[in-house]
Each structure stands twice: as structure tokens, then as C-alpha cells.
Amino acid sequence: MSQENHASQGPITHGAYPELSSYAIAVGYFLGVIIAMSIGFAALKLGFSIEGSELAAILGFGILRGILRRRSIVENNVTQTVASAVNGASSGMMFSVPAIFILGFGNDFNPYVLTFGAIAGAFLGIAFIIPLRKQMIDFERLTYPGGVAVATILKSPGAGIEKAKLLVIAMLLSGALHAISLATGVENWPLFEQLGLPAYMNGTWYLSLMTIGVGYIAGRGGVAFIIGGYVCYFVLAPMLSATDLFPVVNGVLVNEPGPLRTLLFRPVGIGMLIGGAVIGVLFAFPLIRSAVSSMQSSAKVDSAMSRDEMPIKLLYIAIGGAAVLLGIMAITSAEQVGIVRGLMMAVLGTLWIWMAGIILSEAIGRTNWSPLSGMTLVAVTLLIVITQSFGGMDKMQAIVAAVTVGAATCVAMSQATDLMLDLKTGYLVGATPRMQQLGQFAGAWLGPLVIIVLIYVLHDAYGLGSDKLPAPQGQALASMVNGILGGDVPTEKYIAGALMGALLSAVQGGLGITVGLGFYLPFNIVLTYSIGTLLREITDRKAGHAWSDNKGIPIAAGLIVGEALVGVGYAVNIIISAN
């Protein structure tokens, strides 16, 4: 083979393939920040998060192989591990921290305490789950479909670079169109109004390629979300109209889509989110027996102490140090907490991280569904109970303390499931577990710093809980906290929604949450999302699943990243201009 041919394929590697290299970490940090901002922004818009590992693997190919000419599959694997570790804070914090702002206490908590608490929680989640790797992946051979998908990308170098090109092209297109939309102020298309259909059917489409991209990636998994929205405006609203049962407030008939959603559909949707999440947690408890058995078996395996794994003593140090930081964070989270309550909250948070991390890792390994929001709701509920012990704290301080510690536990649970997915990928591509585990630790500290800044930027520009950034999971958590502390909430609607959500989730895991999101979110988002789901079904049927996986999903991922980054950039510009 000629020297030119060798050069065209990249550098010739002598000896062991590089794995945990400076290139892998640096590119992982760069991609992790981009992905965390993109998925965090999408989570506040749509109420749910997507896994970042596959996106990191595609972009990693583009940089490591396409630009830097590096050819190590295990190095690329570490890059996506670091990037997804940075992104692990996005769902963890976006599901919890917005509740503080939505409840009006955004100026009453210490962001530094919360951020470092989230970092401590991230380290705890990682350290607790590492000893279970061999049992869950090597011996039980749990499926982890997301990890398998990333391994497939890493094993197809040529296809990986092509996917990266498609992603970048789609990203540029999506970003350009969203910039035009923001500049002109045209963000919606009132199609039904132009056709003369009733206003209560709410046929206005949100002009968002990001929303189409999320719908495409979700595929059939998003059908329940669509059904929830369509039931509200295409079934219930016409029924209310036909039977003259539209609600009346202060003598005024409520039949416009905005007030109708605020008064009726959104409270029921929040109830469904809570009911579906709680029943999901209850149904996940049988996994505890399996998880505890896994830990016992793992402890007996000599190879768990081999050089391929992180030394167990270092994990004990990480657990102890992170638990101490969590305790300090709990004590300093609010003035009225005190040492006793703070220690109780830290102990509860540590135990919950251990137990919930195991449950979630088992659940996502077996079903590819993670009841993370439900675990967060339960954790904050228990923490609120502690704040009301020994005479109780006032409402503001109780909420700030509980959500601050709850955010740390949520980040920990997110990191545990993310690492186990990545370790499954590493198992399939021949990576060294210890290198991936170190990569996870290396990336976990950065995510909370990025996300807390992003939360402040987006709140200052758009307002968390507004129509522009609904933050559905934060709204559900805020409503639950208000209810526990005796706030003024539409109890009967929440109860009705909770019963429906629990029933749906009992039928199929996560169903109550996804249908509830359809009730909760503005219908213009649901309509546009349905386009993505329909396109996925069409391409699966007409072009085949291979086309969807190799071309459709990279394009959809690019649509998400492009619009999200422009949205974040626009928010930064608003703040700079205001000052």
C-alpha cells in the first residue's frame, strides 16, 4: 500500500490503541457542553430528555476521525462517555431546579451550594453503581438498548463520519431557520384559524425543527404523548362544546384554547405526571430484590478487584467524600435547616441515591425506560417531610432546602443510569471499564456548572414555566410541593389526573407520564411533534429501519442541536442587550 493511501486513512497506530487520552477528554468536554445545552433546552421545552450518548458518538466520529484523523474505537468510546457524563446533569437538574423559580424563590437559594451539591451527588451516583457493572452487564447480560445502539455506531467508522456530516448540515439548517423565526417574531402558524375551524380546537402549529427532530427520534415511543394532546383539543373540547359544559369563571365562558388549557387541561396533566411517576416507582420496587442480589454477587467476584476495574477503596473514598459534601450542602442550603435536619437530609439523600440508582439502572437495562422523574418526586417529598420535623421550617426555606438536596439526588440517579449504558457500550466494543469509569468522573463535575448557568440565562430571557419554556417536570414538582405545604391548588383536578396517570402507567410503564405531558404542554408543540413521529413511521416503512438509523436519526439530532444552540444564544443576547 502506498504512503499516500496510508495517510488518507489516518495515522498508523503502533501498540495499544489510545483510550483515556487528552484528545478523548478535551473533545468530550467540548461535545458535552454542546449536548448538555441542547438537551437541557429541549427538556425545558418538551418536558422530557433524550439520551446524549448516541449524539456524542456521532459527533465524536466527526471530530476524532474526520478532523483529528485518530482511529481508535475505544478512544471514541471514552469521548462519548465523557460527553454524556457532562450531559448527565441536564435531565437531573432540569427536572428539579426550575421548580424553585416557578414557585417564586429564584432569588432565595444559593446557586453555588446547589451546584457543588449536584457535583457531589454525581460522584455518589457513579461510585455507587460501579461495583455492579460485572453483575449487571457481564453476568446478567441486561440488554441496555441505548448502549447497544451507540456500540453499533462506534463499530461502523465510515458510516459514523457520514452521520456526523448529516448532523452538522441539519444543525446549520435548523439554526438558520430558528434565527429567522426569532428575528421576525413568526414562531407559530395558525392554520385552523385560517381554515375557519373552531378556536377551541387550537390548530396552531409551532414552527420548530427541533420539535420535529425530537418526535422523529422518539418514533412510536412518542405516540402516547401525541394522543394526550389530541384528546384534549380534538375530543374533550368538542365534547364540552356540544354539551355546553365549557367552564364559566366570574360569569365568563372559558372556550379559548389558552385559558382552557390553564384552567382544565394543564392541572389534569400535572396530576397525570405525578400519578404516573409514583406508580412507576411502586412498580419498580420488585427490582430492589434483584439489585441487592446483584450487589451481593458482585462483592463475591474476585475479578471485580482486577486491574480492569477501579479499586474498591477509591470508590469508598469517593462515596465518603461525596456524602460529606452532600451533608455540608444540606446544612447550608437554607438558614433554618440546622445540623440535625441537614444530617437527616444528607443520610436520606445518600441512601436514596444508592437505592434509586440501582432501580433505575435495572429498569433501563431491562426496558429502556427510566422513571427518573418519579424517583425525584418521591425524594423531594421525603425531604419536605424532614423539613417539617422539629417544629418545621417556613415554606420558602423548606422548598429551597428540599429541592436543592433533591437536585443533587436527581443528578446522581441520572449519572448512574448514564454510566451503566456507557459501560454496556464499552463491553461490546472491547473497552477497559476502568478507563470509562475515570472518564465518567472526569466529565461529571462539568455538567452542573454548565446547567446552572443555562438555567439562569434561560429564566432571565424567557421565564421558566412560561409558554416559551413550560418546564413541565418542574411544574409538576412545584405543584406537588405546594400541595404538601398547603398551597392553593386545584386538588380535584390533580387527583383525577393522578388516578388516570397511575392507571395508564399500571398498564404500561411510563404511559401515564407521556400522556400527561400531552395534556400539559401547549398543543402547538404537540402538533409539530406529531410531524416528526409520522415522518419516522414513513421512513421506517418506506426506506427501512437501516435508513432511519443511519440517516434519519443523525438529521433529527442535528435539528435539535441547531435550534437549541440558537435559542440559548438568543437568550444570552437578550440579557446582554438588557444590561
CSV table of C-alpha atoms in Angstrom, one decimal, residues 34-50 55 87 90-91 94-95 206 208 210-211 213-215 217 225 451 454 458 468-473 517 521 525 529 557 559-561 563-565 567-568:
chain,number,residue,atom,x,y,z
A,34,ILE,CA,-22.9,21.5,23.4
A,35,ILE,CA,-25.1,18.4,24.1
A,36,ALA,CA,-26.0,19.5,27.6
A,37,MET,CA,-27.1,22.9,26.5
A,38,SER,CA,-29.1,21.4,23.6
A,39,ILE,CA,-30.8,18.6,25.5
A,40,GLY,CA,-31.3,20.9,28.5
A,41,PHE,CA,-33.1,23.5,26.4
A,42,ALA,CA,-35.2,20.8,24.8
A,43,ALA,CA,-36.1,19.3,28.2
A,44,LEU,CA,-37.5,22.7,29.3
A,45,LYS,CA,-39.5,23.0,26.1
A,46,LEU,CA,-40.9,19.5,25.8
A,47,GLY,CA,-40.7,18.0,29.4
A,48,PHE,CA,-38.5,15.0,28.7
A,49,SER,CA,-34.9,14.4,27.9
A,50,ILE,CA,-33.2,12.2,25.3
A,55,LEU,CA,-25.3,12.1,19.7
A,87,ASN,CA,-24.9,15.9,29.8
A,90,SER,CA,-29.2,18.2,32.1
A,91,SER,CA,-32.1,15.9,32.9
A,94,MET,CA,-33.9,20.4,34.5
A,95,PHE,CA,-36.4,18.1,36.2
A,206,TYR,CA,-45.2,25.6,16.4
A,208,SER,CA,-39.8,24.3,15.3
A,210,MET,CA,-36.1,20.8,17.0
A,211,THR,CA,-39.6,19.6,18.0
A,213,GLY,CA,-36.4,16.1,15.4
A,214,VAL,CA,-37.3,15.0,19.0
A,215,GLY,CA,-40.5,13.4,17.6
A,217,ILE,CA,-36.0,10.2,17.4
A,225,PHE,CA,-47.6,12.0,24.1
A,451,ILE,CA,-26.6,23.7,33.5
A,454,LEU,CA,-28.0,27.8,31.4
A,458,LEU,CA,-33.0,31.0,30.1
A,468,LYS,CA,-41.9,29.7,25.8
A,469,LEU,CA,-40.3,27.4,28.3
A,470,PRO,CA,-43.0,25.4,30.1
A,471,ALA,CA,-40.6,23.2,32.1
A,472,PRO,CA,-43.4,20.6,32.7
A,473,GLN,CA,-41.4,18.4,35.1
A,517,LEU,CA,-47.2,15.6,29.0
A,521,LEU,CA,-47.9,21.1,27.1
A,525,ILE,CA,-45.9,21.8,20.3
A,529,TYR,CA,-44.0,16.9,17.4
A,557,ALA,CA,-30.2,15.1,16.2
A,559,LEU,CA,-32.2,19.7,14.1
A,560,ILE,CA,-32.3,19.5,17.9
A,561,VAL,CA,-28.8,20.9,18.4
A,563,GLU,CA,-32.3,25.2,17.1
A,564,ALA,CA,-31.3,24.7,20.8
A,565,LEU,CA,-27.9,26.5,20.4
A,567,GLY,CA,-32.2,29.6,21.3
A,568,VAL,CA,-29.6,29.7,24.0
